[in-house]
Every structure is written in C-alpha cells, then in structure tokens.
Amino acid sequence: MLLNFDKLKSVNCFKVRLSEKSFEMFFQNACAYFSALENDINRVNPNEVMCVISVLTDFKEYFEREADWERLTLHALNILQKGVYRSVYDKIASFLGMTHVAYVTHDLALRTPKIKPFHDGINKILIENLTDFLKASNDDEFYRDSNYEVINGLSGPLSYLLYANDDRMREMVDQIVDVFIKRSKDIKILDYRLPGWHYYPSAIEQSYMPVEAKNGIVNYGLSHGMAAPLVTLSLAYKNGMRKDGMLEAIDELISEFMKAYYYVDDIAYWPGKILFEQYVGLEEMQVESSQMSWCYGSVGILRSLYMSGSLMSNSKIEQFALEEFNKIAEMSLSDYKLVQMIVCHGFVGTAAILNAMYLDTGNEQFHHKTIEMIEDCAILDIERFFENERTLAQTRNRTTRASLHNHLEGYCGIIQTILSILKGIPTGNEKRLLIM
C-alpha cells in the first residue's frame, strides 16, 4: 500500500473523529484512490491534474515511502507545466484556470519549497491574465456578465490574492475591489431598480435553464452568485483594504440576501437564481425547500453571511446566520435533500461547512452533524461511487460528470475533504471554495 496506516491514524485522534470501523474503511478507500492514481497517472489530463496535485499535497506525510509521493507528484507537475506552456489554463478562473493553478502550487510550495520558483512564475502569469481581463472593466458591457462569481469570475482571484498575502499583488486587489464597488451600484431595467450584480446569462448557462432569461437574472448562490463577492469584499476589508463605497457595497449585498430569504418548515432558504421578472414581482417565484449544499444551498449562503458578519463585526448578521445554522444542524439528514457524497452539491461539501462552523463556534451540534455526514462518506468506495453517480445520471437523463480526479464532483474531493475535517486544518480548497 502507498499509504501508512499508523501515520494516517494519527489524524483520527482529534475532536472530529470517525468510528474505528469507518476509519479503517476510509484508509482502504484512500489507498485504493492512490493505487488507481498510480495506474492512471499517464492518462491524467491537464484539467484533472490540479486536483491530483492538491490531494497529493494534503496526503504527503501519510505516504509509506516519500519516494513514491515524489514520483507521482513530479509526474503530475510535468503535466501541469505542459498545460501552462500550452495555455490550457488561460482563464482567470479558480476552477480549471490560472487561479486554480496558483492555489494548488501555493500549497505545494509550502510543503516543498524547491518548487517556489515555479509557483512565482504562475503568480506572474496570473497577474498578466488578470491585467488583460480587467482592461474591459471600463466598458458598460463588462458589468452585464457573471464575471464577479467564484467559479469563473473575479471573486476567485481576489480570494487567492488575499490568501497568498503577497505585497506585489496589492495593486491587483485594489483594482478588483474597485470593480466590485462599481458593480454594486443599482441599475435600471424597464424602469425597475435592480442590484448591479444582475447579469445576462451566457449561452452555456442558458442551456441549463428551463426558461429564457431575456432580461437577465439575479443569482444568490455561493458558486455562481452574489455570495462570493460578499465574502471576498469582507475578507479584503478585514485585510486592511479601505476604499470609498466599499462598506456600502458590502451592506447592499447583505441587504439583498436579507430581503430574499423565505421559510419552509421554519428553515431559511434562498431562491438560487431568479429571473428579472421574478425579482421585480412581475412573475411568481417558486417558494420551496432545496438541497443543503455548498453551491446554491442555504448552508453555503449562511456560511457567507456568517463570515461577512464576523469579518465586519456585524453582530446582527452573524447572529442571524448562527441561529439559522443551528436549526439546520438539528434537521434529519434526509431533510437535507442530498443524494451524492461529493463536495459541490453533496454531503462532504456540506460537512466541510458545518465543520467550519464548529471550528468557529465550538457548538457541539455542528460537531455531531459533521461526524454523522462524514461517517457515510468515509465508507464509500470507488466502485460504489461510480455506480451511484451513473444511476443518478440515468435517473436525471444526464451524462455523468463523475471523475476520480475532480475536487468538486469527483472521488478525490471526498477523501481530501474528510482528511481536512479530521485534521481540523482547512486547506487551500476550503479557501478557494470560500468556506474558510
């Protein structure tokens, strides 16, 4: 086996811990993943390799032989380097773009200082890409896209620039904050007032929507919506950024969330993305419960509100989020409406958020719910993972997006997030997903 059981067992001695049987299965499943990676390493593609490097980084100290870890990591770095040279990652995105590469190489450089020159080169390319991207920010058209969000937009780079804490990046932080302040200004469409975060969905996003959005949409999600700039602007403020209009932008974002939530069985929910017509009241909006997930669920949005409240010393918002979180933590797992174990819209991503709340508050209810969730995730082996994903895809009449080597929707994200929770030490992924 590539991993050493006794070394890995040391992480199961902290506050959040698995039962002995579940931990043994987690160890076996982690070993199976790295064995599959060893067999698969020559077929790993550039869009998978960042997640491979990330999981290798977090499991480094638990390998039986450091030489095995180095061999796999060097091979993965070679794939990554070729991808950089071929401009595979020419987007600014924190998911499959240069911000993603920067996050991954930053964490690896902390563990393996010899790759720091390569990481410095990545930072340089990221800044160049951001500079080119922001040239369009003087045009009105720039503010009609969803370029503020965390998956493909500016919230991802802003979170990384603050995470990396490099003085050379201060100017770029300043520029992105300026864009967000400008973006926060109200706009008018058909004589109706809308927040500046309103946007017109791309052709790709439209293909996933059941109705046409000819007048655009307002999006509340953490993955593609306004929750991301709320967190990153609050982080920038906490890190000393002070600009005219910054506090107003943060307050307006909070106000939008506090106007939009509704209750189902005394649990707070948000509408996800809604049409312009629904936002201004021309069409009725569906009021129903939804998945308690990272991407669009109440836990992701409440975590964003809690973080902003804490960072900005806004006790009213912090307390509101905490009270709603407490009610969610008391729910039965079946009421979470989650059917996958993955990070994006599954149990392990929700567990990471609840664990973050536990680390911040010490509330035992968050502790118990976190363990309840990861017990089920830890015993899921690779074969059952793919079987479950195929069955779900068939039920939904969709192509399966399951992967071994994808943090958001794949198997490596499950085992890596469980490790992070057991250690009680958030990784770059939790920062990248704006959970911590």
XYZ file of C-alpha atoms in Angstrom:
436
model
C 0.000 0.000 0.000
C 1.190 3.507 -0.791
C -0.158 4.930 2.483
C 0.920 4.057 6.019
C -2.000 3.192 8.327
C -0.299 4.248 11.567
C 0.709 7.619 10.124
C -2.785 8.336 8.847
C -4.417 7.032 12.024
C -2.887 9.957 13.899
C -5.457 12.286 12.305
C -8.311 10.302 13.858
C -7.351 11.337 17.370
C -8.713 14.869 17.355
C -12.172 16.190 18.247
C -13.805 15.197 14.956
C -13.143 11.501 14.546
C -14.574 8.520 12.729
C -15.579 5.253 14.343
C -12.805 2.668 14.209
C -14.545 0.638 11.514
C -15.308 3.682 9.361
C -11.746 4.953 9.688
C -10.343 1.606 8.556
C -12.613 1.777 5.511
C -11.548 5.377 4.879
C -7.906 4.262 4.934
C -8.640 1.443 2.491
C -10.543 3.787 0.193
C -7.756 6.375 0.275
C -5.232 3.631 -0.544
C -7.448 2.470 -3.407
C -7.563 6.014 -4.781
C -3.785 6.425 -4.798
C -3.354 2.948 -6.253
C -5.758 3.938 -9.038
C -3.837 7.185 -9.496
C -0.569 5.261 -9.835
C -2.117 3.085 -12.555
C -3.807 6.089 -14.165
C -1.067 8.711 -13.917
C -0.134 8.609 -17.619
C -3.773 9.266 -18.560
C -4.401 12.161 -16.181
C -5.291 15.201 -18.296
C -4.385 18.867 -17.649
C -7.871 19.656 -16.328
C -7.608 16.888 -13.726
C -4.005 17.347 -12.685
C -4.558 20.347 -10.408
C -6.883 18.290 -8.224
C -4.364 15.422 -8.308
C -1.550 17.696 -7.106
C -3.813 19.108 -4.401
C -4.755 15.705 -2.953
C -1.119 14.552 -3.170
C -0.065 17.663 -1.238
C -2.502 17.014 1.601
C -1.640 13.307 1.875
C 2.151 13.764 1.573
C 3.035 12.974 5.187
C 0.964 9.766 5.186
C 2.790 8.011 2.344
C 4.746 4.875 3.266
C 7.685 5.990 1.161
C 8.447 9.618 0.296
C 9.966 8.423 -2.975
C 6.533 7.195 -4.137
C 4.993 10.547 -3.310
C 7.761 12.404 -5.145
C 7.424 10.207 -8.236
C 3.676 10.786 -8.525
C 3.950 14.487 -7.734
C 6.750 15.143 -10.235
C 4.785 13.359 -12.943
C 1.717 15.470 -12.130
C 3.788 18.663 -12.112
C 5.146 17.774 -15.539
C 1.569 17.504 -16.865
C 0.695 20.822 -15.195
C 3.768 22.570 -16.609
C 2.949 21.416 -20.134
C -0.612 22.655 -19.661
C 0.674 26.086 -18.618
C 3.012 26.292 -21.637
C 0.175 25.282 -23.958
C -2.148 27.941 -22.446
C -4.639 25.314 -21.261
C -5.317 27.465 -18.199
C -5.562 30.847 -19.921
C -8.746 31.778 -17.995
C -8.522 33.627 -14.683
C -10.846 31.033 -13.133
C -10.327 29.465 -9.720
C -11.754 26.286 -11.260
C -9.605 24.971 -14.133
C -7.972 28.374 -14.680
C -4.797 30.156 -13.571
C -6.199 30.997 -10.138
C -6.727 27.268 -9.583
C -3.129 26.595 -10.642
C -1.923 29.341 -8.303
C -3.846 27.951 -5.314
C -2.516 24.432 -5.884
C 1.122 25.405 -6.437
C 0.994 27.799 -3.469
C 0.039 24.961 -1.105
C 2.587 22.595 -2.670
C 5.354 25.196 -2.370
C 4.645 25.468 1.365
C 5.326 21.706 1.680
C 8.051 21.542 -0.986
C 9.956 24.866 -1.099
C 12.041 23.779 -4.112
C 9.071 24.448 -6.428
C 8.690 28.051 -5.243
C 10.304 29.484 -8.416
C 7.687 27.645 -10.488
C 4.941 28.993 -8.238
C 6.332 32.533 -8.587
C 6.091 32.111 -12.349
C 2.460 31.045 -12.000
C 1.718 34.177 -9.967
C 3.269 36.303 -12.695
C 1.119 34.697 -15.396
C -1.998 35.092 -13.251
C -1.334 38.811 -12.773
C -0.773 39.218 -16.527
C -4.043 37.413 -17.284
C -5.927 39.494 -14.733
C -4.460 42.706 -16.153
C -5.715 41.754 -19.625
C -9.090 40.688 -18.233
C -9.614 43.944 -16.345
C -8.902 46.120 -19.389
C -12.550 45.648 -20.330
C -13.764 46.925 -16.947
C -14.123 50.461 -18.331
C -16.875 49.257 -20.665
C -20.506 49.044 -19.560
C -20.823 45.652 -21.248
C -18.334 44.229 -18.725
C -20.917 44.641 -15.947
C -23.603 42.586 -17.700
C -21.746 39.283 -17.299
C -21.439 36.964 -14.294
C -17.743 37.815 -14.035
C -17.940 38.551 -10.316
C -18.565 34.964 -9.118
C -16.128 32.414 -7.684
C -16.110 29.619 -10.302
C -15.011 31.642 -13.335
C -15.187 35.235 -12.131
C -13.187 37.748 -10.119
C -14.101 36.513 -6.632
C -11.777 33.537 -7.183
C -8.663 35.601 -7.988
C -9.486 38.104 -5.234
C -9.686 35.341 -2.627
C -6.358 33.915 -3.836
C -4.570 37.288 -3.842
C -5.662 37.777 -0.227
C -4.751 34.183 0.688
C -1.274 34.402 -0.846
C -0.640 37.617 1.129
C 1.955 38.960 -1.319
C 2.673 42.706 -1.344
C 3.249 42.556 -5.115
C -0.407 41.657 -5.554
C -1.802 44.569 -3.552
C -2.363 46.675 -6.667
C -4.393 43.910 -8.289
C -6.530 43.527 -5.135
C -7.161 47.267 -5.333
C -8.351 47.013 -8.948
C -10.737 44.113 -8.318
C -12.245 45.841 -5.271
C -12.797 48.937 -7.452
C -14.650 46.779 -9.978
C -16.827 45.289 -7.245
C -17.652 48.721 -5.814
C -18.663 49.921 -9.288
C -20.600 46.711 -9.808
C -22.601 47.256 -6.611
C -24.313 50.385 -7.920
C -28.005 49.980 -8.690
C -29.095 49.739 -12.302
C -32.456 50.187 -14.028
C -34.080 47.792 -16.464
C -37.512 48.635 -17.886
C -37.810 51.302 -15.162
C -37.268 48.748 -12.366
C -34.432 49.035 -9.871
C -32.025 46.083 -9.696
C -28.753 45.440 -7.878
C -25.645 45.898 -10.009
C -24.924 42.201 -9.581
C -27.751 41.442 -12.027
C -26.382 39.859 -15.227
C -27.349 38.271 -18.527
C -26.599 34.531 -18.573
C -24.234 33.120 -21.180
C -25.364 30.692 -23.869
C -23.876 27.841 -21.810
C -25.780 28.856 -18.673
C -28.975 29.376 -20.701
C -28.734 25.782 -21.938
C -29.191 24.593 -18.321
C -32.159 26.884 -17.632
C -35.765 25.775 -18.227
C -36.845 29.234 -19.447
C -35.315 32.069 -21.445
C -33.882 34.928 -19.394
C -34.071 37.736 -21.947
C -33.921 40.408 -19.233
C -31.254 38.661 -17.176
C -31.171 37.116 -13.728
C -30.164 37.717 -10.127
C -28.146 34.901 -8.572
C -27.831 34.276 -4.822
C -25.644 31.153 -4.850
C -22.146 30.805 -3.455
C -20.834 29.071 -6.572
C -22.150 31.432 -9.259
C -23.831 34.213 -7.338
C -23.549 37.238 -5.066
C -22.415 35.307 -2.000
C -18.868 35.157 -3.408
C -18.222 38.926 -3.661
C -19.844 39.324 -0.236
C -17.193 37.054 1.282
C -14.228 38.349 -0.720
C -15.037 42.022 -0.178
C -15.358 41.329 3.560
C -12.015 39.497 3.505
C -10.395 42.425 1.707
C -11.772 44.843 4.305
C -10.505 42.639 7.140
C -7.092 42.607 5.436
C -6.878 46.394 5.601
C -8.399 47.477 2.275
C -10.256 50.768 2.713
C -11.964 52.418 -0.243
C -14.884 54.791 -0.684
C -18.042 52.823 -1.338
C -16.636 49.521 -0.041
C -18.719 49.368 3.133
C -21.796 50.402 1.184
C -21.181 47.596 -1.335
C -20.932 45.020 1.462
C -24.036 46.372 3.197
C -26.012 46.307 -0.075
C -25.063 42.678 -0.665
C -26.157 41.734 2.852
C -29.389 43.659 2.325
C -30.121 41.690 -0.870
C -29.766 38.389 0.982
C -31.847 39.565 3.907
C -34.674 40.601 1.568
C -34.693 37.366 -0.416
C -34.892 34.505 2.088
C -38.076 32.653 2.956
C -39.029 29.904 5.401
C -40.197 26.355 4.758
C -40.946 24.479 7.990
C -39.031 27.176 9.910
C -35.847 26.641 7.834
C -34.397 29.561 5.854
C -33.926 29.134 2.097
C -32.888 31.373 -0.799
C -34.212 31.206 -4.352
C -30.891 30.457 -6.087
C -31.054 32.211 -9.440
C -34.235 34.095 -10.295
C -35.419 35.860 -13.443
C -35.612 39.640 -13.642
C -39.393 39.282 -13.880
C -39.460 37.297 -10.630
C -37.131 39.710 -8.852
C -39.344 42.731 -9.595
C -42.602 40.831 -8.914
C -43.955 40.521 -12.453
C -43.851 36.734 -12.185
C -44.345 34.486 -9.170
C -41.257 32.895 -7.681
C -41.252 29.281 -6.516
C -41.003 29.000 -2.741
C -39.775 25.540 -1.820
C -37.073 23.710 0.110
C -33.842 22.856 -1.707
C -30.604 20.930 -1.241
C -28.433 21.940 1.735
C -25.306 22.173 -0.404
C -22.225 24.317 -0.873
C -23.070 25.626 -4.328
C -26.608 27.039 -4.029
C -27.905 25.773 -0.709
C -28.758 27.583 2.481
C -25.614 26.288 4.199
C -23.355 27.920 1.579
C -25.217 31.217 1.706
C -25.498 31.259 5.508
C -21.793 30.497 5.802
C -21.120 33.520 3.561
C -23.333 35.729 5.720
C -21.735 34.392 8.900
C -18.218 35.026 7.583
C -19.098 38.531 6.449
C -20.781 39.297 9.763
C -17.761 38.028 11.675
C -15.179 39.786 9.471
C -17.093 43.076 9.516
C -18.048 42.889 13.226
C -21.714 42.916 12.202
C -23.128 41.013 15.165
C -26.711 41.196 13.889
C -25.913 39.310 10.668
C -23.503 36.957 12.411
C -26.183 36.044 14.974
C -28.883 35.629 12.314
C -26.710 33.195 10.361
C -25.768 31.288 13.517
C -29.381 30.900 14.634
C -30.442 29.607 11.208
C -27.442 27.262 11.104
C -28.418 25.836 14.482
C -31.845 24.879 13.127
C -30.295 23.253 10.059
C -27.869 21.260 12.218
C -30.840 19.818 14.104
C -32.515 18.557 10.907
C -32.551 14.907 9.918
C -30.025 14.126 7.175
C -32.891 13.006 4.933
C -34.258 16.565 5.033
C -31.021 17.914 3.545
C -32.153 16.520 0.150
C -28.613 15.468 -0.729
C -28.160 12.390 -2.905
C -24.411 12.497 -3.603
C -21.301 12.430 -1.431
C -19.354 14.996 -3.484
C -18.138 18.458 -2.479
C -20.178 20.653 -4.836
C -23.742 19.611 -4.045
C -23.215 16.618 -1.808
C -22.694 15.542 1.788
C -18.948 16.068 2.133
C -19.090 19.704 0.990
C -21.903 20.392 3.443
C -19.922 18.605 6.161
C -16.967 20.918 5.457
C -19.224 23.949 6.011
C -20.702 22.565 9.236
C -17.200 21.717 10.431
C -16.115 25.284 9.689
C -19.000 26.467 11.866
C -17.886 24.065 14.582
C -14.298 25.346 14.431
C -15.573 28.927 14.711
C -18.165 28.440 17.447
C -17.376 25.202 19.308
C -21.088 24.338 19.018
C -21.399 20.586 19.638
C -24.432 20.280 17.360
C -22.238 21.202 14.385
C -19.676 18.677 15.610
C -22.204 15.825 15.783
C -23.732 16.603 12.376
C -20.292 16.787 10.761
C -19.391 13.336 12.069
C -22.770 11.928 11.024
C -22.139 13.099 7.471
C -18.537 12.009 7.044
C -19.191 8.559 8.517
C -21.286 7.829 5.417
C -18.799 9.493 3.077
C -15.791 7.668 4.507
C -17.129 4.187 3.773
C -17.967 4.917 0.127
C -15.519 3.001 -2.076
C -14.624 3.938 -5.650
C -16.788 1.280 -7.271
C -19.931 2.313 -5.374
C -19.150 5.973 -6.003
C -19.236 5.497 -9.771
C -22.235 3.173 -9.560
C -24.190 5.775 -7.576
C -23.203 8.556 -9.979
C -24.202 6.516 -13.056
C -27.562 5.604 -11.537
C -28.251 9.225 -10.614
C -27.289 10.453 -14.092
C -29.628 7.923 -15.701
C -32.457 8.943 -13.365
C -31.956 12.588 -14.335
C -31.404 11.747 -18.023
C -28.000 13.441 -17.960
C -24.431 12.499 -18.814
C -22.476 11.506 -15.718
C -19.828 14.018 -14.654
C -18.248 11.734 -12.070
C -14.456 11.549 -12.030
C -11.708 10.102 -9.890
C -9.664 13.276 -10.140
C -12.023 16.197 -9.611
C -12.288 18.005 -6.300
C -15.793 19.397 -6.756
C -17.531 16.433 -8.363
C -15.075 13.568 -8.050
C -13.766 10.970 -5.657
C -10.538 12.702 -4.659
C -12.563 15.629 -3.303
C -14.381 13.269 -0.945
C -11.282 11.730 0.624
C -9.374 15.020 0.704
C -12.199 16.884 2.435
C -12.619 14.104 5.015
C -8.892 14.353 5.779
C -9.153 18.131 6.183
C -12.112 17.755 8.566
C -10.351 15.100 10.663
C -7.219 17.235 10.954
C -9.208 20.366 11.778
C -6.883 22.311 9.479
C -8.527 23.937 6.432
C -6.645 23.549 3.148
C -6.376 25.804 0.112
C -9.513 24.149 -1.225
C -11.604 25.426 1.673
C -10.183 28.894 0.981
C -10.825 28.539 -2.754
C -14.428 27.461 -2.118
C -14.857 30.401 0.326
C -15.743 28.071 3.177
C -12.945 29.429 5.380
